[in-house]
Coordinates of C-alpha atoms in Angstrom, one line a residue:
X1 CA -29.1 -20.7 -10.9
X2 CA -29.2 -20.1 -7.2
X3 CA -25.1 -19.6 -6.5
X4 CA -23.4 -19.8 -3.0
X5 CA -19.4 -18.8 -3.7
X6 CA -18.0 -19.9 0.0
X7 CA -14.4 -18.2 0.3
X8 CA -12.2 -17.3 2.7
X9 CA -11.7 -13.6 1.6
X10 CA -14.0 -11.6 -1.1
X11 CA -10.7 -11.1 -2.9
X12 CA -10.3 -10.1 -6.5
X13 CA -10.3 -13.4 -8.2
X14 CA -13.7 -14.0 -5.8
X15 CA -15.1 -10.2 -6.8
X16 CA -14.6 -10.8 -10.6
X17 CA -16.2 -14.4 -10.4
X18 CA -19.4 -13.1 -8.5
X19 CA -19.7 -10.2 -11.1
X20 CA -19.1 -12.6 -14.0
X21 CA -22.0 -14.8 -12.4
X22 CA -24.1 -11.9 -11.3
X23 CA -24.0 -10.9 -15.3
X24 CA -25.4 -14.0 -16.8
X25 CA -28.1 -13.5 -15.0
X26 CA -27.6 -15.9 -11.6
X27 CA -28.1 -15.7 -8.3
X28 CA -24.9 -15.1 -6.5
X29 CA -24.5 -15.1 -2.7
X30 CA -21.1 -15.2 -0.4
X31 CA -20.7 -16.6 2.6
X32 CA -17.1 -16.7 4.4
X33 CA -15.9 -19.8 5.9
X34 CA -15.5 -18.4 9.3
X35 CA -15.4 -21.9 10.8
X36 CA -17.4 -25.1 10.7
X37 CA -20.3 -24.3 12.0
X38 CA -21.0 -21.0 10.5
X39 CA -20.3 -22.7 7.0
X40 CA -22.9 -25.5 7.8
X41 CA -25.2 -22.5 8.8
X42 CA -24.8 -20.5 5.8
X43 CA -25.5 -23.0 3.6
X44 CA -28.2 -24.2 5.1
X45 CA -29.7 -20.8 5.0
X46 CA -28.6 -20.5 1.0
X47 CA -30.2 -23.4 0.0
X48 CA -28.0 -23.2 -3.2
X49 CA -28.6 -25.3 -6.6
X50 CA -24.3 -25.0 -6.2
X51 CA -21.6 -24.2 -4.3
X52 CA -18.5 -22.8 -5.9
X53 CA -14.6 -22.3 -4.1
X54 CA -12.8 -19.3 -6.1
X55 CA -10.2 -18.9 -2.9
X56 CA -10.8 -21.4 0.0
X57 CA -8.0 -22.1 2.3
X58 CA -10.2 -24.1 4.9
X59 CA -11.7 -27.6 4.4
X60 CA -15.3 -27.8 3.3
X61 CA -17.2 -29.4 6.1
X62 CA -18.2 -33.4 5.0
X63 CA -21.9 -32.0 6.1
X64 CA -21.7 -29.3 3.3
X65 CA -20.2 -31.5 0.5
X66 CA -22.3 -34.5 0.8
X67 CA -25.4 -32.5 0.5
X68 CA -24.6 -29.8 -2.3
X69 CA -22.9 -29.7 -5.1
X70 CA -19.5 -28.2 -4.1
X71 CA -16.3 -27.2 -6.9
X72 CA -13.3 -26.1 -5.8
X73 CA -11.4 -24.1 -8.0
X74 CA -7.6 -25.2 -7.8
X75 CA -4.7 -22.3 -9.1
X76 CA -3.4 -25.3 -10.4
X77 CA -3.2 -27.8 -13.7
X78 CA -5.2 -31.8 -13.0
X79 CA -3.1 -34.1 -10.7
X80 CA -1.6 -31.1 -9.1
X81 CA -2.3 -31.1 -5.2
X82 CA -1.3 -28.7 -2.0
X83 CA -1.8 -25.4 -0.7
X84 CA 1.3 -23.9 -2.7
X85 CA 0.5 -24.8 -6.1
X86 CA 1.9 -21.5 -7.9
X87 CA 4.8 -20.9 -5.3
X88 CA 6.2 -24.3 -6.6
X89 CA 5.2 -23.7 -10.6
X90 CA 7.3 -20.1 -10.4
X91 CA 10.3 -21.7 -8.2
X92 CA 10.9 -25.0 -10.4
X93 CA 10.3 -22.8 -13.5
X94 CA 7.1 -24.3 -15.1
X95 CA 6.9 -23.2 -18.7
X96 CA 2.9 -24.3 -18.7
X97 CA 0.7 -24.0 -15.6
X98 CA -3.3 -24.4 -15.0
X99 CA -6.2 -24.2 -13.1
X100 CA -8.6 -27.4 -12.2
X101 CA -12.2 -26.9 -11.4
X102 CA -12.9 -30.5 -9.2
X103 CA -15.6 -31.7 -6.8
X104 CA -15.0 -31.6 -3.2
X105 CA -14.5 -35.0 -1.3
X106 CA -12.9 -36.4 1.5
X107 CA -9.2 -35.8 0.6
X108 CA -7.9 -32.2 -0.7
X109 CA -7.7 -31.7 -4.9
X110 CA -9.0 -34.9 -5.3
X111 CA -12.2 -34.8 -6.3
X112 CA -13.4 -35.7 -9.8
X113 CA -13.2 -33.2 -12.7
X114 CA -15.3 -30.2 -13.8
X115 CA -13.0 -28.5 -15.7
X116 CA -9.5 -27.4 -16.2
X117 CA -7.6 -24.5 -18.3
X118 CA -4.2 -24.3 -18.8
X119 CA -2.2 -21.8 -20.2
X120 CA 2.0 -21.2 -20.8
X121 CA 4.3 -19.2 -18.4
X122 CA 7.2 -16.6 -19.7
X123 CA 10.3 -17.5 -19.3
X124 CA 11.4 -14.7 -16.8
X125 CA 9.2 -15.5 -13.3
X126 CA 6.6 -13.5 -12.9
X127 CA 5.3 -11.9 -9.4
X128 CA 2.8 -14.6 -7.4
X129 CA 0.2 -11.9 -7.2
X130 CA 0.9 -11.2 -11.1
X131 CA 0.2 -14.5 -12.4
X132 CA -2.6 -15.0 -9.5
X133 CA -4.3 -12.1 -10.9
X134 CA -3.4 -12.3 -14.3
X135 CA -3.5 -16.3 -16.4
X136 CA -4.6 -17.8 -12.9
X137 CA -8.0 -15.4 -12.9
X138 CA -8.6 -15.6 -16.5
X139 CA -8.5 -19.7 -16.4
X140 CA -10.4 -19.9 -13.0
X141 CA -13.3 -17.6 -14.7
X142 CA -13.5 -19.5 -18.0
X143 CA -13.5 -22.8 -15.2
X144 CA -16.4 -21.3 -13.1
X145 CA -18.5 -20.5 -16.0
X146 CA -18.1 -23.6 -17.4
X147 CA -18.8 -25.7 -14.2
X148 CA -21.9 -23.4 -13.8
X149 CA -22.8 -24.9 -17.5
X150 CA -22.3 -28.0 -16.7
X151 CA -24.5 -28.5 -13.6
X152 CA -27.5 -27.3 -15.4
X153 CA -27.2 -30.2 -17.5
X154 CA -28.7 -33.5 -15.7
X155 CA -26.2 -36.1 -18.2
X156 CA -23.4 -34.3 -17.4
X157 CA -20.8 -36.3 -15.2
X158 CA -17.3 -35.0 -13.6
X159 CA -14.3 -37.3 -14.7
X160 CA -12.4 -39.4 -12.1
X161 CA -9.4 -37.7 -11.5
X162 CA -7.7 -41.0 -11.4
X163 CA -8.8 -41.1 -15.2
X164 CA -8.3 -37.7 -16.3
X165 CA -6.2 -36.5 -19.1
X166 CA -3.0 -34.5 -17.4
X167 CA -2.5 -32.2 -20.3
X168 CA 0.9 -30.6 -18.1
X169 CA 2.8 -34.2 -17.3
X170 CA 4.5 -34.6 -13.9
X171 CA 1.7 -33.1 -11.7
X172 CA 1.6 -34.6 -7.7
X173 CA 1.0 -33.6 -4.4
X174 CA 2.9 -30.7 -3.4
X175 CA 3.5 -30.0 0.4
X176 CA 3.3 -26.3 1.6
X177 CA 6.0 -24.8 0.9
X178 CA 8.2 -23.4 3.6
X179 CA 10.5 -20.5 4.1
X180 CA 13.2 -23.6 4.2
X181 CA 12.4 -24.5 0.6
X182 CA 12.1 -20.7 -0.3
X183 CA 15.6 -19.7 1.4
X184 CA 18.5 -18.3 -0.6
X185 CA 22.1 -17.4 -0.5
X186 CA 23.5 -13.6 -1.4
X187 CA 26.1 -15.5 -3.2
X188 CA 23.4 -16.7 -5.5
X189 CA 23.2 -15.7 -8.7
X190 CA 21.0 -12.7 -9.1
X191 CA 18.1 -14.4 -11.3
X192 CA 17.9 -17.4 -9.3
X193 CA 17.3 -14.8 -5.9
X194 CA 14.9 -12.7 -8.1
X195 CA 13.0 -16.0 -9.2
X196 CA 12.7 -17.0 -5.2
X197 CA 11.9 -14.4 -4.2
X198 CA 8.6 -13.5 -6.2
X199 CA 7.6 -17.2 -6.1
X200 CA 6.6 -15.6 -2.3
X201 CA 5.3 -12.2 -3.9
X202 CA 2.2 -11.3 -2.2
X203 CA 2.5 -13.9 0.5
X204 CA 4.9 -14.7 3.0
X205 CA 8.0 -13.3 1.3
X206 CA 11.2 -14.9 1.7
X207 CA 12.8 -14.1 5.0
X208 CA 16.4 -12.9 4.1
X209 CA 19.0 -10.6 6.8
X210 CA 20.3 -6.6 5.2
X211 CA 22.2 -4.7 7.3
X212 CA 22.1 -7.0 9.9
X213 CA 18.2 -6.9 10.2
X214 CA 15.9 -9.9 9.8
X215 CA 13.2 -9.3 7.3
X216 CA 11.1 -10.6 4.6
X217 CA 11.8 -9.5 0.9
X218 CA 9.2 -8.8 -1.6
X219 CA 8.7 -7.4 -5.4
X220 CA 12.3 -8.0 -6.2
X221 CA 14.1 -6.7 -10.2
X222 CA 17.2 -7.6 -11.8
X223 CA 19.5 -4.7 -11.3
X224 CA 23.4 -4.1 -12.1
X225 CA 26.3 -4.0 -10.0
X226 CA 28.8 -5.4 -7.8
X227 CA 29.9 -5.8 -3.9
X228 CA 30.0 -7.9 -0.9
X229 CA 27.5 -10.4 -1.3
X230 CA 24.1 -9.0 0.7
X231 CA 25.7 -5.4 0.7
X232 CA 23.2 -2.7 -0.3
X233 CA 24.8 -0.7 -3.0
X234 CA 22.7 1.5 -4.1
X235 CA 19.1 2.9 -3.6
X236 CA 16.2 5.2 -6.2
X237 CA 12.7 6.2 -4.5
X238 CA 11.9 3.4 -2.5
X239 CA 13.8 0.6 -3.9
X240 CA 17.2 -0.7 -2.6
X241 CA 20.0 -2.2 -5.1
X242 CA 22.0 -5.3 -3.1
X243 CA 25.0 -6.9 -4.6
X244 CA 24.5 -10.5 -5.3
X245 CA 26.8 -13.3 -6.3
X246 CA 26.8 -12.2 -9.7
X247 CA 24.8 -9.4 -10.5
X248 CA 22.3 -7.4 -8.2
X249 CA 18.7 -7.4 -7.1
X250 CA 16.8 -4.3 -6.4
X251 CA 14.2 -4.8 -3.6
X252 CA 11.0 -2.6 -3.7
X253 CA 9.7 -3.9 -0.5
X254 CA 10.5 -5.2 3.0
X255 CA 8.6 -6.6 6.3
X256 CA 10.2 -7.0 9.7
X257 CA 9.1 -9.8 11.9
X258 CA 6.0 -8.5 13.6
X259 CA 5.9 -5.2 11.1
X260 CA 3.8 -4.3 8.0
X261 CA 4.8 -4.8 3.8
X262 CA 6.9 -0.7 3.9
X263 CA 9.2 0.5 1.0
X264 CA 12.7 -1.1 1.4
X265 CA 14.3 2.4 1.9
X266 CA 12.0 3.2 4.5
X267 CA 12.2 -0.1 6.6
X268 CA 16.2 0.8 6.5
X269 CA 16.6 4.2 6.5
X270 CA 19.1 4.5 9.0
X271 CA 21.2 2.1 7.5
X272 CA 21.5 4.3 4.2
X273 CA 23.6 7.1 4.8
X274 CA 26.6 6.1 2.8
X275 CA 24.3 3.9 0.0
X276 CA 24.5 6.0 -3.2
X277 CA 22.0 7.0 -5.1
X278 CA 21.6 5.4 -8.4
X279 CA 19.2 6.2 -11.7
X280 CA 18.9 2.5 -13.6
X281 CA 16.5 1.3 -10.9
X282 CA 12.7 -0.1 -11.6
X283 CA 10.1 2.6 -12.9
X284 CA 7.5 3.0 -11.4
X285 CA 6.9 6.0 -13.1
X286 CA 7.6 6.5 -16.8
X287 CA 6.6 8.3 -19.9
X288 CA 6.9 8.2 -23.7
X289 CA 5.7 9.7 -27.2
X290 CA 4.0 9.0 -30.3
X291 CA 4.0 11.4 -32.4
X292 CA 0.7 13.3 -30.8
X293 CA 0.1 10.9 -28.2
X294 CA 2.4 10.6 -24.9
X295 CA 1.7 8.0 -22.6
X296 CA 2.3 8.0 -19.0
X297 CA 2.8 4.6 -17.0
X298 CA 2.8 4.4 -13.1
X299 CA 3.0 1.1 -11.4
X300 CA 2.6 1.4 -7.6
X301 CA 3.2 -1.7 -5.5
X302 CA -0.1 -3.3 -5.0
X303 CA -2.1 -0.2 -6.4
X304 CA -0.6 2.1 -2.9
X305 CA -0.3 5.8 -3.4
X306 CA 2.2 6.8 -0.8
X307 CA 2.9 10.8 -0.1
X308 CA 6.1 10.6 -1.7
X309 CA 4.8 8.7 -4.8
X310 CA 1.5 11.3 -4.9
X311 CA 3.7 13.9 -5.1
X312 CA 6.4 12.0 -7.9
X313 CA 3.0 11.4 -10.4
X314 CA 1.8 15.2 -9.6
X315 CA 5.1 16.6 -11.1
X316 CA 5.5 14.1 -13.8
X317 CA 1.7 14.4 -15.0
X318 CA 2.1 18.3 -14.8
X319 CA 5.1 17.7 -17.0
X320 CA 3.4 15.2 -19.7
X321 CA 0.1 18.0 -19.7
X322 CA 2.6 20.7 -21.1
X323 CA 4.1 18.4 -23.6
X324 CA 3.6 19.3 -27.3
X325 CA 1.0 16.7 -27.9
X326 CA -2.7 16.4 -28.4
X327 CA -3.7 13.6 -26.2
X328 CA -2.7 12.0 -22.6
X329 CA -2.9 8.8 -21.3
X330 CA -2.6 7.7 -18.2
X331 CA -2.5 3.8 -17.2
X332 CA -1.0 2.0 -14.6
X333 CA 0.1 -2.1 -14.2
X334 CA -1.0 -4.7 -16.2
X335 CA -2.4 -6.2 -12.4
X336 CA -3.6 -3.0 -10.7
X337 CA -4.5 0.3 -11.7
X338 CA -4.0 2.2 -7.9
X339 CA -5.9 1.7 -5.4
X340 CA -5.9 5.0 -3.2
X341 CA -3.7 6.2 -0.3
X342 CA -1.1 4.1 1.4
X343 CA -2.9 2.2 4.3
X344 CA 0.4 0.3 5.8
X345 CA 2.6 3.5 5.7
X346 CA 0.1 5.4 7.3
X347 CA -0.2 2.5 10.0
X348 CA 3.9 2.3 10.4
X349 CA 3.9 6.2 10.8
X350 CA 4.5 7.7 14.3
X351 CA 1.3 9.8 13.8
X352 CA -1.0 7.7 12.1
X353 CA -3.5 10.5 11.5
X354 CA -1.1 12.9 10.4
X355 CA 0.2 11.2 7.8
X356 CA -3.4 10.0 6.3
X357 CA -3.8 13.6 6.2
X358 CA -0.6 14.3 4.1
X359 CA -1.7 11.2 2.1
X360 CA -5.5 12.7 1.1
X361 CA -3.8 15.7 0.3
X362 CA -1.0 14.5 -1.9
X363 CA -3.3 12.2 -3.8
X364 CA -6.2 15.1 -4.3
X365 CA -3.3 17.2 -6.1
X366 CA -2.7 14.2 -8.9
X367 CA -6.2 14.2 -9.2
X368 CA -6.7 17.7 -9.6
X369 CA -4.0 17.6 -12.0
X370 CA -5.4 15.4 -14.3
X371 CA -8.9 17.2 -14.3
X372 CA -6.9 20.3 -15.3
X373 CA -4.1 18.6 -17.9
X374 CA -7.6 18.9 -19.9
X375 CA -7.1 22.6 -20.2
X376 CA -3.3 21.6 -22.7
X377 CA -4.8 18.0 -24.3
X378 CA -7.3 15.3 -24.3
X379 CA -7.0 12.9 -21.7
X380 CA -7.1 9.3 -21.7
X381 CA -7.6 7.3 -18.4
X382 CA -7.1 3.3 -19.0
X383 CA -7.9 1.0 -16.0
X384 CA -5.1 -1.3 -17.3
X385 CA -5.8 -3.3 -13.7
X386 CA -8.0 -3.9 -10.6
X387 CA -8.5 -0.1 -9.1
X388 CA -10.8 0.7 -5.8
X389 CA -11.6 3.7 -3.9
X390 CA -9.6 6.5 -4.5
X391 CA -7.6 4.6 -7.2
X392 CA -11.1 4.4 -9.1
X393 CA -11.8 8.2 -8.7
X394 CA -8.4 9.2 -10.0
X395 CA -9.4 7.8 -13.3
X396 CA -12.7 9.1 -13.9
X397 CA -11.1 12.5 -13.8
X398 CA -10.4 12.1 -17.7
X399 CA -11.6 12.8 -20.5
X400 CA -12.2 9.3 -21.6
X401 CA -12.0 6.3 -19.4
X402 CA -11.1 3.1 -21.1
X403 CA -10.7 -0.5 -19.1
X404 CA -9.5 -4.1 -19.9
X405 CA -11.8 -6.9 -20.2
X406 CA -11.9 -8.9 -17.1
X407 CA -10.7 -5.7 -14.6
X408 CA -12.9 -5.2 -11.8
X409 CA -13.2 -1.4 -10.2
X410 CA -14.7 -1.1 -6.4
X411 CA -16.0 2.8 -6.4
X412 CA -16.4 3.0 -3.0
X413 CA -15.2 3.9 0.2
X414 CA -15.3 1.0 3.2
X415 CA -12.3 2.3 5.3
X416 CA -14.5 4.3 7.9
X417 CA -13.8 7.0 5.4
X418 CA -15.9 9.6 3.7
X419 CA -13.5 9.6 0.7
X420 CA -12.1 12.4 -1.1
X421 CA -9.9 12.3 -4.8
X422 CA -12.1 14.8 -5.9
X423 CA -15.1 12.2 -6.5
X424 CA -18.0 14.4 -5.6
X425 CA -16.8 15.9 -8.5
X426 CA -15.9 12.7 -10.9
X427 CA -18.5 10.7 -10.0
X428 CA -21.7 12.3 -10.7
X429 CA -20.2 14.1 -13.4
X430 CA -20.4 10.4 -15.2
X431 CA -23.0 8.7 -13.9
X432 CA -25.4 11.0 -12.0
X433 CA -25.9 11.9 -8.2
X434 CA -28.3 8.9 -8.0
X435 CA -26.7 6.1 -9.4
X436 CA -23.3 7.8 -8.1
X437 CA -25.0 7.7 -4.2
X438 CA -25.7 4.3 -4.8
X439 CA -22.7 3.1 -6.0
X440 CA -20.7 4.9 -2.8
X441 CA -23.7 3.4 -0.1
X442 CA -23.6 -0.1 -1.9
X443 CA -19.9 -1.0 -1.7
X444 CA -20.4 -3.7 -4.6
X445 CA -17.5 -4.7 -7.1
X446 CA -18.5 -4.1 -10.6
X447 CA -16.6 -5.5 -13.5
X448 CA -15.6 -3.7 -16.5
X449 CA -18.8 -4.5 -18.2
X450 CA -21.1 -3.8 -15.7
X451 CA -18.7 -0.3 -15.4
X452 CA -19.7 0.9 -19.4
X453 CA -23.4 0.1 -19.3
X454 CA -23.3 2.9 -16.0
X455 CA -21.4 5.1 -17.9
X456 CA -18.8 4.8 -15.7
X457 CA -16.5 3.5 -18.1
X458 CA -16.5 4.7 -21.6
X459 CA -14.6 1.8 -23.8
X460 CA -13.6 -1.7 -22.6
X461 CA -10.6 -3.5 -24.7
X462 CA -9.0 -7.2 -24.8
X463 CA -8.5 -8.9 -21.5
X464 CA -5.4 -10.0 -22.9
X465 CA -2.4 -7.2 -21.8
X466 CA -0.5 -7.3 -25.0
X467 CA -3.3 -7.0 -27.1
X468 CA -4.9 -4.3 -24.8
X469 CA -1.6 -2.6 -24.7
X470 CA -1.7 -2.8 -28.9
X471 CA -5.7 -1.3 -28.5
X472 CA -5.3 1.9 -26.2
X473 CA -2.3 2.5 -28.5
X474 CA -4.6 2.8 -31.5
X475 CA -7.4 4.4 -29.5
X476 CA -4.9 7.2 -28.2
X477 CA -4.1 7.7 -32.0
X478 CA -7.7 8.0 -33.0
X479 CA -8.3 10.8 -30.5
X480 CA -5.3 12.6 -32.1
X481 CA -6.8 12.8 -35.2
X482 CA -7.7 16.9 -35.4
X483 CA -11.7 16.3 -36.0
X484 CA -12.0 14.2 -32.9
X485 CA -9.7 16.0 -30.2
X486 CA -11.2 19.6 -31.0
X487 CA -14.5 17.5 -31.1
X488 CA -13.9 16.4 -27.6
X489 CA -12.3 19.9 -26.2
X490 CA -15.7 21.4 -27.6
X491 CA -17.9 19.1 -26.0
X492 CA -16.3 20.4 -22.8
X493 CA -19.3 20.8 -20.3
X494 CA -18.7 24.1 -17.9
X495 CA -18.0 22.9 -14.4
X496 CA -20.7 24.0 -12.4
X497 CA -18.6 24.3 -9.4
X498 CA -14.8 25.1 -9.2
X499 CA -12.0 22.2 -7.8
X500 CA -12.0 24.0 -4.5
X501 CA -15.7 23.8 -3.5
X502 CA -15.5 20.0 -4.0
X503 CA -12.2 19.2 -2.4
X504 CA -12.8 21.7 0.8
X505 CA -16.3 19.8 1.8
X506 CA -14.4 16.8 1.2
X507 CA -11.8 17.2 3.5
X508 CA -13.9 18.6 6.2
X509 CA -15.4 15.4 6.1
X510 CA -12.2 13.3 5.9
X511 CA -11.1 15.2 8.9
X512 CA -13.6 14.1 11.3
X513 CA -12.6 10.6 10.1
X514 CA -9.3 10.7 10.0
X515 CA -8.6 13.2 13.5
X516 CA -11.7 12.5 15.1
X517 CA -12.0 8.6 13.8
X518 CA -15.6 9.2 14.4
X519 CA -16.5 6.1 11.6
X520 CA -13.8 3.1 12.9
X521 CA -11.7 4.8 10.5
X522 CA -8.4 3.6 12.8
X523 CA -9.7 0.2 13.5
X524 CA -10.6 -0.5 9.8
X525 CA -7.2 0.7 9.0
X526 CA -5.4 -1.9 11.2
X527 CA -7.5 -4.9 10.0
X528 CA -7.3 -4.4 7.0
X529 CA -3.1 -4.4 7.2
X530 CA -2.5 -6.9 9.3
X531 CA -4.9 -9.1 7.5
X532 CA -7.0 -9.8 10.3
X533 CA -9.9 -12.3 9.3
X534 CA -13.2 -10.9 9.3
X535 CA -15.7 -12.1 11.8
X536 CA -19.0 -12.3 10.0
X537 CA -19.7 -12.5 6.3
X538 CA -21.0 -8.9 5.0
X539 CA -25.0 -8.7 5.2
X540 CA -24.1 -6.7 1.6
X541 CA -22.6 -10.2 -0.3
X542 CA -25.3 -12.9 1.5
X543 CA -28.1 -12.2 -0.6
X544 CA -29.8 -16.2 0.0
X545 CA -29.9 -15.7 3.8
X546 CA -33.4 -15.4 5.0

């Protein structure tokens, strides 16, 4: 079918839909909605058999839906209305949620019915972005796919929604939800503040006062301890530890009015002179062994590398490498893999450029590392979430390169940057200098699919994170077997070319982008932090215009 997906972002729910489409052999085009006129525009230049709504904040003009075909795709279960469907399902503590594929009319989420998922929630909240990217992605997929089904077939008839089964009761229209319905109390009890608090993960936060400074509070963890309500009492790496009513909430992340999303401990630092320094905090790095196999975990906020966290994986990878064992993996989240160097500190920094700098270079060193723990074991690198750029090139430094079902990689640079990680190296080494130029000059998404028919990718597992989780396990322990990791060590190919030669021409290059800013490298930066909207849809993602 001839697709149009018209979005207000080419997010990651949007990126895995188009690939998903793109697979099954469709025609997929993007068009943003910019404003009313340049939707009308775009569609009329698309001509599309259907128009689908992944992520679409703005209303679809009455002169696009009464003329195509157009499904919205709602984060949220049939009757459920309003632009904060899953801040409200986290905050009231929904044990079932779902997603509603429904046609577009007049009035917002009240079109008829396409199709609907729905799915249950843990008990302890998870993170906005986390469940967005996570059940919410999976069920607005499996929607898409099935709408896309559907309008091939000429009987096939949408449901009422006045009619429609509610398979999760007590469903309404929800207003959006403000930071007066997300406010709480330091006197609160820890879980509740915790449960608030990632309800707004992602997007807007929940505007709260530390040491005496108004800011907005993000990716928040039951911790231990006691003090004055609101006093910080303890701090590890980036995170801070505050004392609630009863118990404590570690904060990994805070945003002044006006500022960008920084580490806690660096939005406050010079309020932390007396705060101890504690050891029971959030990992975000952490390792452990099976028999032959150790495993090492990093989850970095949003998939950012910062200098400080570069330089925390280097020395725990360089410890892991010289571990007794036969085999290394290295994963990250269950929502995002890493996604390169760390654009909003490098924005907060004094010297921008500086800092990048120290960024490339701490984040080349992990890579490095990696390539080389090959020398001690075999490694294992498992795309366990979304990765792009630099995040992407990290990985295919391993051995083996292993991805969930469902996990979509961007291997490309679109920062004004030439890109370094040691992928002039990685890259071709996998897939070739052809399809590796084209991959970098394309700046496509590609899905974990698409991934291991290029080679990119050399094993995909379950979508589901448990069961993934349970199948890198086993994989790891089949590559300890003795026949297959001396197997692997032997089939070794020589580097051509040592680390160095790669990683010098790359940074000459970086440092005409970075210093010299000679490809927008600065601009691109800024947008892309403080979210600024783009202005024209990517000549790239309209494929239908003419």
């Amino acid at each position: 079918m001839r697709l149009l997906l018209l979005v207000s972002a080419f997010n990651g729910l949007t990126q895995r839909i188009w690939d998903e489409l793109k697979d099954r052999g469709h025609d997929v085009a993007v068009e943003f909605a910019l404003d009313e006129r340049t939707i009308c525009d775009g569609v009329l230049q698309a001509q599309p058999d259907l128009i689908l709504c992944p992520y679409l904040k703005e209303r679809v003009p009455t002169e696009v839906w009464t003329k195509w075909r157009t499904v919205i795709i709602h984060p949220g279960p049939i009757g459920d209305r309003g632009p904060s469907s899953l801040d409200w399902a986290i905050t009231e503590g929904a044990p079932a949620w779902g997603v509603t594929a429904l046609q577009a009319v007049e009035e917002m989420d009240a079109g008829p019915i396409w199709a609907h998922r729905e799915f249950s929630l843990p008990a302890e909240p998870m993170r906005k972005s986390t469940l967005y990217t996570g059940p919410v992605a999976d069920a607005a997929v499996a929607c898409a796919l099935e709408v896309v089904e559907r309008a091939a077939d000429p009987d096939f008839r949408p449901v009422p929604l006045a009619s429609a089964p509610r398979p999760i009761p007590d469903t309404r229209e929800r207003p959006l939800m403000k930071q007066a319905e997300r406010a709480f109390d330091w006197g609160d009890q820890a879980a509740d503040i915790v449960r608030r608090i990632r309800a707004a993960d992602g997007f807007p936060g929940v505007r709260t006062e530390l040491a005496g400074e108004a800011v907005s509070a993000f990716d928040a963890h039951l911790g231990e301890g006691t003090g004055t309500p609101g006093e910080i009492i303890g701090r590890q790496d980036g995170y801070l530890l505050v004392a609630a009513g009863e118990g404590a909430v570690w904060l990994g992340h805070l945003r002044r009015r006006g500022g960008v999303k920084l580490p806690a401990a660096t939005v406050l630092a010079d309020h932390l002179d007396r705060v101890p320094q504690r050891t029971d905090g959030p990992a975000e790095i952490s390792y452990r062994r099976r028999g032959q196999v150790g495993e090492l975990t990093f989850r970095f906020y949003n998939g950012a590398a910062g200098v400080d966290q570069c330089r925390r994986l280097r020395r725990e990878l360089h410890r892991a490498a010289r571990q007794d064992t036969t085999v290394l993996v290295l994963r990250g989240g269950d929502d995002v893999f890493c996604n390169g160097i760390h654009l909003n500190e490098i924005s907060a920094a004094a010297d921008p450029a500086a800092q990048a700098w120290e960024n490339i270079k701490a984040i080349n060193l992990v890579c490095r590392e990696l390539i080389e723990a090959a020398e001690e074991q075999v490694t294992i690198a498992a795309f366990s979430g979304n990765a792009g750029a630099g995040g992407v090139m990290l990985g295919l430094g391993a051995d083996v390169v292993a991805a969930r079902a469902g996990v979509v990689l961007n291997p490309y640079y679109d920062m004004g940057l030439y890109g370094s990680e040691l992928h002039s190296y990685a890259l071709p080494r996998r897939i070739g200098v052809e399809r590796a130029d084209k991959l970098l000059n394309e700046c496509l998404p590609i899905g974990a699919g698409t991934a291991a028919r290029l080679g990119l990718v050399d094993l995909t597992g379950p979508g589901n994170p448990a069961e993934f989780d349970a199948w890198l396990s086993d994989l790891a322990q089949q590559y300890a077997e003795p026949g297959t990791w001396r197997d692997i060590r032997a089939a070794r190919k020589p580097v051509p070319r040592p680390l160095d030669y790669h990683e010098t021409l790359e940074l000459a290059e970086m440092a005409q982008d970075i210093f010299d800013d000679r490809s927008g490298f600065h601009a691109a930066r800024e947008s892309f932090v403080r979210k600024v909207a783009p202005s024209a849809t990517p000549p790239r993602l309209a494929t239908h215009r003419r």
